CSV table of C-alpha atoms and ligand atoms in Angstrom, one decimal:
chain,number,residue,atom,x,y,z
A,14,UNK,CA,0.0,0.0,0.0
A,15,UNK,CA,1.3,3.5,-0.9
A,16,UNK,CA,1.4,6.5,1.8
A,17,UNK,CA,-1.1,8.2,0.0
A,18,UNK,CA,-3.4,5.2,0.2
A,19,UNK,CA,-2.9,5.2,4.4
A,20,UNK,CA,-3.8,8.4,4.3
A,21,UNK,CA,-7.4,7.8,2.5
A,22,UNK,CA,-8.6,5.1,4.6
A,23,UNK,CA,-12.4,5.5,4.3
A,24,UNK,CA,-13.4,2.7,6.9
A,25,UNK,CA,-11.6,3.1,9.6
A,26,UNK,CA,-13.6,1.0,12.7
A,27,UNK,CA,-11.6,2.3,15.6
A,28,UNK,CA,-13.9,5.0,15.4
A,29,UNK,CA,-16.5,3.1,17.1
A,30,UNK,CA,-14.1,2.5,19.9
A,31,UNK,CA,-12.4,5.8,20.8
A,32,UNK,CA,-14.5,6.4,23.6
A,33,UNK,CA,-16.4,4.3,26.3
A,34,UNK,CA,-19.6,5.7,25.3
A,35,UNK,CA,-19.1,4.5,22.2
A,36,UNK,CA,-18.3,1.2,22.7
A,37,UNK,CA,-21.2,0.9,24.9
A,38,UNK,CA,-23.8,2.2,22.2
A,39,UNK,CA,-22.1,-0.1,19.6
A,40,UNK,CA,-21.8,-3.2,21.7
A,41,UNK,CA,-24.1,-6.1,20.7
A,42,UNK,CA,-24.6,-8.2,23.2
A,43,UNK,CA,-25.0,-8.0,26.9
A,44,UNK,CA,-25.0,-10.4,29.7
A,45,UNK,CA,-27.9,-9.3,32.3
A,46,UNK,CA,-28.6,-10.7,36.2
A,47,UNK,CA,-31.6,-12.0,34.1
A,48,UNK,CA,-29.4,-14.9,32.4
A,49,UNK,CA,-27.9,-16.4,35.5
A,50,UNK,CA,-28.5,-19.2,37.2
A,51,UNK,CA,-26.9,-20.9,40.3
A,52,UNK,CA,-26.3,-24.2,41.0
A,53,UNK,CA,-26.4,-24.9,44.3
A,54,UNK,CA,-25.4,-28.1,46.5
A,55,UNK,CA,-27.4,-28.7,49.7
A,56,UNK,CA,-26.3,-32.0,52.1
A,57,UNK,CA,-27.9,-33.2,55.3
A,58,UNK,CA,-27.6,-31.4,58.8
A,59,UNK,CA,-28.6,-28.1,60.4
A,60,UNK,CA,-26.5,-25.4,60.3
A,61,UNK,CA,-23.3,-25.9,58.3
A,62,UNK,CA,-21.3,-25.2,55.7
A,63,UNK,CA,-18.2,-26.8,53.6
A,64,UNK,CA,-16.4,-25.0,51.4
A,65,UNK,CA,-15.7,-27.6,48.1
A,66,UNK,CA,-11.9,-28.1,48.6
A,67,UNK,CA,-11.4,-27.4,44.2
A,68,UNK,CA,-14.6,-25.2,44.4
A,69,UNK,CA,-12.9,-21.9,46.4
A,70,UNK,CA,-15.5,-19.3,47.3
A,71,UNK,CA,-18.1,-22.4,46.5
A,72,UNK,CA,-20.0,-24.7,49.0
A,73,UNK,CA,-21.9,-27.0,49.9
A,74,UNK,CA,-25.0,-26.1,52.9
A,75,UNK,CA,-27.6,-27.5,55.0
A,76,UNK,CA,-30.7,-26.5,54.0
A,77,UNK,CA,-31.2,-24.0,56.8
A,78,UNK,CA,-27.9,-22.2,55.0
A,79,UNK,CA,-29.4,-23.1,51.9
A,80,UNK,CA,-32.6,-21.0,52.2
A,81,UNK,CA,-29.9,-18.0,53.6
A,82,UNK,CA,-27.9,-18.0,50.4
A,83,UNK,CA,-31.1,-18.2,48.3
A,84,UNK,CA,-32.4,-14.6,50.3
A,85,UNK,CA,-28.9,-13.3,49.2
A,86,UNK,CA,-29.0,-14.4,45.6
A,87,UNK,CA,-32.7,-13.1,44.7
A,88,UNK,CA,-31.2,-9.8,46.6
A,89,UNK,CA,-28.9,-10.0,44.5
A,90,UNK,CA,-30.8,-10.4,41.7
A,91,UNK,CA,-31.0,-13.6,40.9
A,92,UNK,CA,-34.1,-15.3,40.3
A,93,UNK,CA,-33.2,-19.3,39.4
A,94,UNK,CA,-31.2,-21.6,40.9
A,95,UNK,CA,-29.9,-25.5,40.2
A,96,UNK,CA,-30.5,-27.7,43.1
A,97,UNK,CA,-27.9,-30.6,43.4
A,98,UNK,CA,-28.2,-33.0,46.8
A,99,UNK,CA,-26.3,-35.1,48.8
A,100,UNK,CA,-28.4,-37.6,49.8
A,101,UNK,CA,-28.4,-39.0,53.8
A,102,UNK,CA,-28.2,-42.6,52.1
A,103,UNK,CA,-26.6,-44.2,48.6
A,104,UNK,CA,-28.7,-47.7,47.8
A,105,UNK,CA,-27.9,-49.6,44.5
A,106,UNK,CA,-31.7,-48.7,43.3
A,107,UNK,CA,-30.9,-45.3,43.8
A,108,UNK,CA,-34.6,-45.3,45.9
A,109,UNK,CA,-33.2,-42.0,48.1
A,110,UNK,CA,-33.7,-39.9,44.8
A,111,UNK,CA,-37.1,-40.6,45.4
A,112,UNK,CA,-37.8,-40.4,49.0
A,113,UNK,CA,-40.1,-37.8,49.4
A,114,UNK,CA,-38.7,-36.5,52.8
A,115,UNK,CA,-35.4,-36.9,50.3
A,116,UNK,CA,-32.5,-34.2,50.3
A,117,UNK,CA,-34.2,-31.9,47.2
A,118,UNK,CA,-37.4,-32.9,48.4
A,119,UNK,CA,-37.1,-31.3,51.5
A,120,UNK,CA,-34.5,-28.2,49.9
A,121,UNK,CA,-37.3,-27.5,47.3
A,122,UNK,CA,-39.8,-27.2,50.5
A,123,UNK,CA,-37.9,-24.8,52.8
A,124,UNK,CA,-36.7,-22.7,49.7
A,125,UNK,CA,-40.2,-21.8,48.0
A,126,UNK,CA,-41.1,-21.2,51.9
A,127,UNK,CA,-39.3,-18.7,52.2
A,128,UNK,CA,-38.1,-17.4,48.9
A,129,UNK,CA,-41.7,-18.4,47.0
A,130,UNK,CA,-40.9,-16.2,43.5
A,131,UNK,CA,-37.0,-18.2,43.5
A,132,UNK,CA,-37.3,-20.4,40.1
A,133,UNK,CA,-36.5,-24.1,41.6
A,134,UNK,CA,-34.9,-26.0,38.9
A,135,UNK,CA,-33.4,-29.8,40.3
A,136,UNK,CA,-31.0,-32.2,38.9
A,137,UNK,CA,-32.3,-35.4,37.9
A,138,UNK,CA,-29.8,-38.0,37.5
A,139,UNK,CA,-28.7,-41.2,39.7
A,140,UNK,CA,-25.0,-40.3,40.2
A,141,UNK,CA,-25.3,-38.8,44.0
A,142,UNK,CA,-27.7,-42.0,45.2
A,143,UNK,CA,-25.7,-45.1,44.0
A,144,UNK,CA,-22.6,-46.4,45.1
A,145,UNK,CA,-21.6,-46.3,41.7
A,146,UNK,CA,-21.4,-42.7,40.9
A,147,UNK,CA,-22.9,-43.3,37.5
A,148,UNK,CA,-26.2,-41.5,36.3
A,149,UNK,CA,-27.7,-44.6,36.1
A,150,UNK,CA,-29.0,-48.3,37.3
A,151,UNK,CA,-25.5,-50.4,37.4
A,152,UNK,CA,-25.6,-54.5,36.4
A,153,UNK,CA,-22.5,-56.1,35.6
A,154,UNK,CA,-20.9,-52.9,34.9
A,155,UNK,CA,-23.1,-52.0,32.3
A,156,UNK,CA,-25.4,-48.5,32.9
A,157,UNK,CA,-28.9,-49.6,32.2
A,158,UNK,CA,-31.2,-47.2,30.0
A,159,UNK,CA,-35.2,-48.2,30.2
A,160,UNK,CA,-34.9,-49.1,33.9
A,161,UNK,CA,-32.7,-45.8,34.6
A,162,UNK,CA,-35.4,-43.9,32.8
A,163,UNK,CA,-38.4,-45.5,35.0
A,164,UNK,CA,-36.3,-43.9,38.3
A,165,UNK,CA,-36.0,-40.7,36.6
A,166,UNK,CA,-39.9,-40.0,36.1
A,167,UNK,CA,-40.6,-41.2,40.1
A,168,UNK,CA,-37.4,-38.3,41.0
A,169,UNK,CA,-38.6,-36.0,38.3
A,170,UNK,CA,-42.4,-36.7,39.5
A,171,UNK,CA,-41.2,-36.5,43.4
A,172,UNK,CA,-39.1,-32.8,42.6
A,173,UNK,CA,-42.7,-31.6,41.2
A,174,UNK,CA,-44.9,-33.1,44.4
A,175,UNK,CA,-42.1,-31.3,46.0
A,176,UNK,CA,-42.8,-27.6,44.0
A,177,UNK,CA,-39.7,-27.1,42.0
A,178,UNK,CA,-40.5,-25.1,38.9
A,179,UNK,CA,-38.4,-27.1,36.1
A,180,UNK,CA,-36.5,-30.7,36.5
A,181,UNK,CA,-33.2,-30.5,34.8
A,182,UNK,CA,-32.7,-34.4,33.7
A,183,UNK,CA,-28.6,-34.5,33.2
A,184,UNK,CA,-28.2,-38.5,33.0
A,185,UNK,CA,-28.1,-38.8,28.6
A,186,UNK,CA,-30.1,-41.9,28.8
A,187,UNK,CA,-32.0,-42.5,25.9
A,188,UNK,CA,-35.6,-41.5,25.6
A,189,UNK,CA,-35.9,-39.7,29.4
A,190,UNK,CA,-37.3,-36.4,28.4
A,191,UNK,CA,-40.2,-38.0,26.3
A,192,UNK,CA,-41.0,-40.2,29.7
A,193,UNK,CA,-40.9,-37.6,32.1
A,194,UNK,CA,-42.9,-35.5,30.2
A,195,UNK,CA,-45.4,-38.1,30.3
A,196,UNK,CA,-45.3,-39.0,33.8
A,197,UNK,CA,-45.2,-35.3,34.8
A,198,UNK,CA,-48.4,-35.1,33.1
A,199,UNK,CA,-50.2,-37.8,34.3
A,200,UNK,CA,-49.4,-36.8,37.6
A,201,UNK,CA,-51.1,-33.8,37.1
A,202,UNK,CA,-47.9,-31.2,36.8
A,203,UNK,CA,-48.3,-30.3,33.1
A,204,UNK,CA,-46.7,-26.6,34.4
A,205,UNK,CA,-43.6,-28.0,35.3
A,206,UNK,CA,-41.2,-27.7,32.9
A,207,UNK,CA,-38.1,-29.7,31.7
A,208,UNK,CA,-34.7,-28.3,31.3
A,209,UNK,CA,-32.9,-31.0,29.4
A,210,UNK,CA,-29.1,-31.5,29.8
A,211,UNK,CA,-29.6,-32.8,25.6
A,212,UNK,CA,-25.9,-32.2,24.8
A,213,UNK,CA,-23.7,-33.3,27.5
A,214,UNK,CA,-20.1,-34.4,26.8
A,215,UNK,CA,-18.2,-37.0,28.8
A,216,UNK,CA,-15.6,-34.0,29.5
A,217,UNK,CA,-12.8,-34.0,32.4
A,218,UNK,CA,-13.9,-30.5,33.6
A,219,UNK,CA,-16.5,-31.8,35.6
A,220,UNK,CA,-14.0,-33.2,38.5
A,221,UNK,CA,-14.3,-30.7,40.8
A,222,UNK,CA,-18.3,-31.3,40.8
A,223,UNK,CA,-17.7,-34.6,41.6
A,224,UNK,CA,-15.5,-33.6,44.9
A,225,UNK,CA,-18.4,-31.3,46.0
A,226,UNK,CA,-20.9,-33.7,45.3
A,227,UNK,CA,-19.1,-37.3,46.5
A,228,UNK,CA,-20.1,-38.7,43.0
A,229,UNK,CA,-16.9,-39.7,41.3
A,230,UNK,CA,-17.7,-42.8,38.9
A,231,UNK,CA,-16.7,-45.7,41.3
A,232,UNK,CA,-15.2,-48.0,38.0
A,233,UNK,CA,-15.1,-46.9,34.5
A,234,UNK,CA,-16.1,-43.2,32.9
A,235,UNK,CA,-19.2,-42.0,31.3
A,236,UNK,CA,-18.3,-42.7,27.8
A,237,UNK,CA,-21.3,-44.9,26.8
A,238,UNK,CA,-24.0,-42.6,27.8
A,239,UNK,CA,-22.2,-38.7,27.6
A,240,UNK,CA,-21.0,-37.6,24.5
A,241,UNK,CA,-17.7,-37.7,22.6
A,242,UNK,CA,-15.9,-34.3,22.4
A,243,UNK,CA,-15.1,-35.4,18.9
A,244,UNK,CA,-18.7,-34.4,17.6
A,245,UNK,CA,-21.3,-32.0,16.9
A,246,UNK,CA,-23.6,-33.7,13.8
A,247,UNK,CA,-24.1,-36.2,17.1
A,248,UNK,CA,-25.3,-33.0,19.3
A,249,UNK,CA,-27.9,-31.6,17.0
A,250,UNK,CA,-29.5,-35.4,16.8
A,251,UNK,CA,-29.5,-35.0,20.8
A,252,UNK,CA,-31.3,-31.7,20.7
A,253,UNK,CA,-33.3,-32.6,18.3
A,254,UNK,CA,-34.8,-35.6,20.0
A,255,UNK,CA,-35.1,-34.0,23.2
A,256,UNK,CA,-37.5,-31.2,21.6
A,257,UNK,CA,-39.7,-33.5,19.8
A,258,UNK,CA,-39.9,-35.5,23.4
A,259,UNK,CA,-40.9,-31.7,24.9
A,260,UNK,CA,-37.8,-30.5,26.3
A,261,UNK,CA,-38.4,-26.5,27.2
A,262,UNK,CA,-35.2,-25.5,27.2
A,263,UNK,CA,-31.9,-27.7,26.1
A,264,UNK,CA,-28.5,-27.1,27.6
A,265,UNK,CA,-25.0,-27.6,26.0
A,266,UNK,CA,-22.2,-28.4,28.4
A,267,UNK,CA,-19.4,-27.7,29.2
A,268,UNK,CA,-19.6,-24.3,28.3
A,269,UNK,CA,-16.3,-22.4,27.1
A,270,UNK,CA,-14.8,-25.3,25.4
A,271,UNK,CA,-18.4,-26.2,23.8
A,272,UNK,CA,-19.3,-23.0,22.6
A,273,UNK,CA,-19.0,-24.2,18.9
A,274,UNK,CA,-22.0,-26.4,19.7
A,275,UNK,CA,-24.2,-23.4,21.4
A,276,UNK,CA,-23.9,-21.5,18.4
A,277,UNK,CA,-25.3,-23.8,16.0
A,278,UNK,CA,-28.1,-25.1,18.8
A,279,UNK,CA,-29.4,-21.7,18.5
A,280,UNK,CA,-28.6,-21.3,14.8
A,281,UNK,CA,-30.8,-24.5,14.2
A,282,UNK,CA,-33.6,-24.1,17.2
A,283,UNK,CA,-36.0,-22.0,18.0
A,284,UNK,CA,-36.0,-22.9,22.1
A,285,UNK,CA,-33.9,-21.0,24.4
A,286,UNK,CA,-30.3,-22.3,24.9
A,287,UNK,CA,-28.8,-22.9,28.3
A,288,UNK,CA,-25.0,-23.1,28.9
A,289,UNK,CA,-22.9,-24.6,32.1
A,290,UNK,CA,-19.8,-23.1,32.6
A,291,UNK,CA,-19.1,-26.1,34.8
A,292,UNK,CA,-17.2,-26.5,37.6
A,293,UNK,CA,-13.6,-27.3,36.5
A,294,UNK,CA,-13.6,-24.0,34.2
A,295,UNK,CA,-14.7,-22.2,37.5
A,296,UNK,CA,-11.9,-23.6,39.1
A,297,UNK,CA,-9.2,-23.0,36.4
A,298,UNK,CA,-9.9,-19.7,37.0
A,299,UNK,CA,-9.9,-19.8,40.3
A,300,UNK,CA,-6.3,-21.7,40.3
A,301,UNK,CA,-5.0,-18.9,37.8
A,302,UNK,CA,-6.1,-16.0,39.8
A,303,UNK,CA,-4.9,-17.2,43.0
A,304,UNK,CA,-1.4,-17.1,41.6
A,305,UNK,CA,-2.4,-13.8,40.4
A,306,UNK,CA,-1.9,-15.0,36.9
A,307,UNK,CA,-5.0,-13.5,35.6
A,308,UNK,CA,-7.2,-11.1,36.5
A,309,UNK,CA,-10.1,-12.9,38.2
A,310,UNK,CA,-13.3,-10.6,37.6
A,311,UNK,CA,-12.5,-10.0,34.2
A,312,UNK,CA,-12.0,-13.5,33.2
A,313,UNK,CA,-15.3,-14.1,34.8
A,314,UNK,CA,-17.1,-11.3,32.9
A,315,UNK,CA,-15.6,-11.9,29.3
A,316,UNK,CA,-16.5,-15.6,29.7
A,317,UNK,CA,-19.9,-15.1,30.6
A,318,UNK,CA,-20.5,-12.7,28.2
A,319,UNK,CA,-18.7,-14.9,25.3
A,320,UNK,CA,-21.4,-17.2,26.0
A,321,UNK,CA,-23.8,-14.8,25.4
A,322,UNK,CA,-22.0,-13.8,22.1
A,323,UNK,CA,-22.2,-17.9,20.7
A,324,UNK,CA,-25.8,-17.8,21.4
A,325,UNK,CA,-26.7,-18.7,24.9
A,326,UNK,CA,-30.2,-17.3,26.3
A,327,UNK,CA,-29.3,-19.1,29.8
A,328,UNK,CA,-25.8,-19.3,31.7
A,329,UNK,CA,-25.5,-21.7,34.9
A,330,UNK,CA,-22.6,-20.8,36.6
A,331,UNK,CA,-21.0,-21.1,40.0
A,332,UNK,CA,-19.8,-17.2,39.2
A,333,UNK,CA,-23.4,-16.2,39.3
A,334,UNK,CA,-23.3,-14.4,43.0
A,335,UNK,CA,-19.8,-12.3,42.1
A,336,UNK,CA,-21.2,-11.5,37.9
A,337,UNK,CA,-24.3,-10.4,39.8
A,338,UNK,CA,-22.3,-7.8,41.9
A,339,UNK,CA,-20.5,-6.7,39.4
A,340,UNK,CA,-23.5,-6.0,37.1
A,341,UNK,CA,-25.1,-3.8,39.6
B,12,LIG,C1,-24.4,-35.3,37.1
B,12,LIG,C2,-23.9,-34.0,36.7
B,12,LIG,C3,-22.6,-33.6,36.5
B,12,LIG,C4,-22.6,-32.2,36.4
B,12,LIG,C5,-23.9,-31.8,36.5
B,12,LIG,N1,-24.7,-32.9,36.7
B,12,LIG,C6,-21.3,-34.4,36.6
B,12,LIG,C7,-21.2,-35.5,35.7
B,12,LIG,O1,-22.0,-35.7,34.7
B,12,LIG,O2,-20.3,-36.3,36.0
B,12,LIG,C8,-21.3,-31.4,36.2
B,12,LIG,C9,-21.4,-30.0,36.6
B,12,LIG,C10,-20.1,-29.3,36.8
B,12,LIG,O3,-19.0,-29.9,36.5
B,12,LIG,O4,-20.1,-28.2,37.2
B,12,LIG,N2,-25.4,-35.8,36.4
């Protein structure tokens, strides 16, 4: 290019970001205290609290702290929440998951008590009430799907009896979200919705869950039922199935490394897109930051807001509390 050429640039796009004003009017998407929501882990007992060892700044409470944070968080703005459990027993049958005076069962109670307008959502999956850690019913080493999916609809039934807004099945059996859509219905809780977890990967950045959680897989992985991180034709089958089986809202997960997958989701569909920045991307950063490697809040804002770029209506995230203050 010749000087004279420099000098008669037309387009010239830093324009639009000399000044902070500017960038604001120009910017295109936004992340909002709307989008978040916060998985939380409750556990048995009164009155206590354990911070997860790989989780820092996350816990796990008793449902009496539980109902505390949930004050803080719709103060804070934030209107939906996860519910995870650890249950008082593990059986083989996975029965506790269940159990209407159950871990959730009980959370989902003293929450909506006290904090009634607090969107419930609740995990449905096996891996916290076998021995096993798997998602689902264990014989010979092999995860069973039909009979997994028959103690999905009593859990996802039981979370309903219980008043939780939306079940969140995250197990990848086959054919789950058609079933508990049915048995939610014929139980008479056609308003309860169903978040499904339709493209999960078997991905290594869900080990620190596991810690909080006591769920580690007890043999084996989670390759025959969670995806391979090899595909994406495979994830748009997923979704695709889990919408015509009347899935609300479908979730892609993990979430940074997966946004690839979010994009196209919301490219293809036309139902809201949920992301989970998952636990072992929250702890990266935490890991990084404690080192003061990066610079926490910031790493925390631009991924969040990435997500929100690739197409995500919905971001779960351990982060939600701190994004919340921020966006204030
Ligand atoms: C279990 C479940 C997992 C997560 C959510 N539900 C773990 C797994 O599938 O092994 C992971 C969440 C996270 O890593 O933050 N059904």
């Amino acid at each position: 290019m010749s000087q004279i050429d420099l000098l008669n640039i037309v387009h010239r796009p830093r324009r639009l970001r000399r000044t902070a004003a500017l960038r604001n009017l120009v910017q295109e998407n936004t992340l909002t205290v709307n989008d978040l929501v916060f998985p939380l882990f409750i556990m048995p007992g009164t009155n206590g609290v354990e911070e997860v060892a790989s989780m820092p700044g996350s816990f796990r409470y008793t449902i009496d702290n539980a109902v505390r944070e949930c004050q803080e968080l719709w103060d804070l703005g934030i209107q939906a929440i996860d519910l995870f459990g650890i249950p008082e027993q593990k059986t083989e049958d996975g029965s506790e998951a269940y159990n209407d005076k159950g871990i959730i069962q009980e959370g989902i109670r003293a929450i909506k008590a006290k904090v009634p307008d607090m969107c419930i959502m609740t995990d449905v999956a096996l891996d916290p009430f076998t021995p096993f850690g798997h998602d689902g019913l264990v014989k010979d080493g092999i995860i069973l799907n039909d009979e997994t999916v028959e103690v999905l609809c009593k859990m996802a039934v039981s979370h309903a009896e219980a008043g939780a807004d939306f079940v969140s099945p995250s197990d990848m059996m086959d054919g789950r979200i058609g079933a508990i859509r049915e048995a939610l219905d014929d139980t008479g809780h056609s308003d309860v919705g169903i978040l499904s977890y339709a493209a999960k990967y078997a991905s290594s950045f869900y080990g620190p869950f596991r810690d909080a959680l006591h769920s580690a897989p007890q043999f084996g992985d989670k390759t025959t039922y969670q995806m391979n991180p090899g595909n994406t034709d495979e994830a748009m089958k997923e979704i695709e199935l889990d919408i015509i089986e009347g899935a609300d809202i479908v979730m892609v997960k993990p979430g940074l490394a997966y946004l690839d997958i979010v994009h196209r989701t919301k490219e293809r569909f036309d139902v809201p897109v949920a992301i989970y920045h998952v636990s072992g991307e929250y702890a990266m950063v935490k890991a990084a930051a404690a080192r003061g490697w990066i610079d926490e809040e910031r790493v925390m804002m631009e991924s969040l807001l990435c997500m929100k770029r690739a197409g995500a209506d919905i971001i779960f995230t351990y982060y939600a509390k701190e994004a919340a203050k921020k966006l204030r």
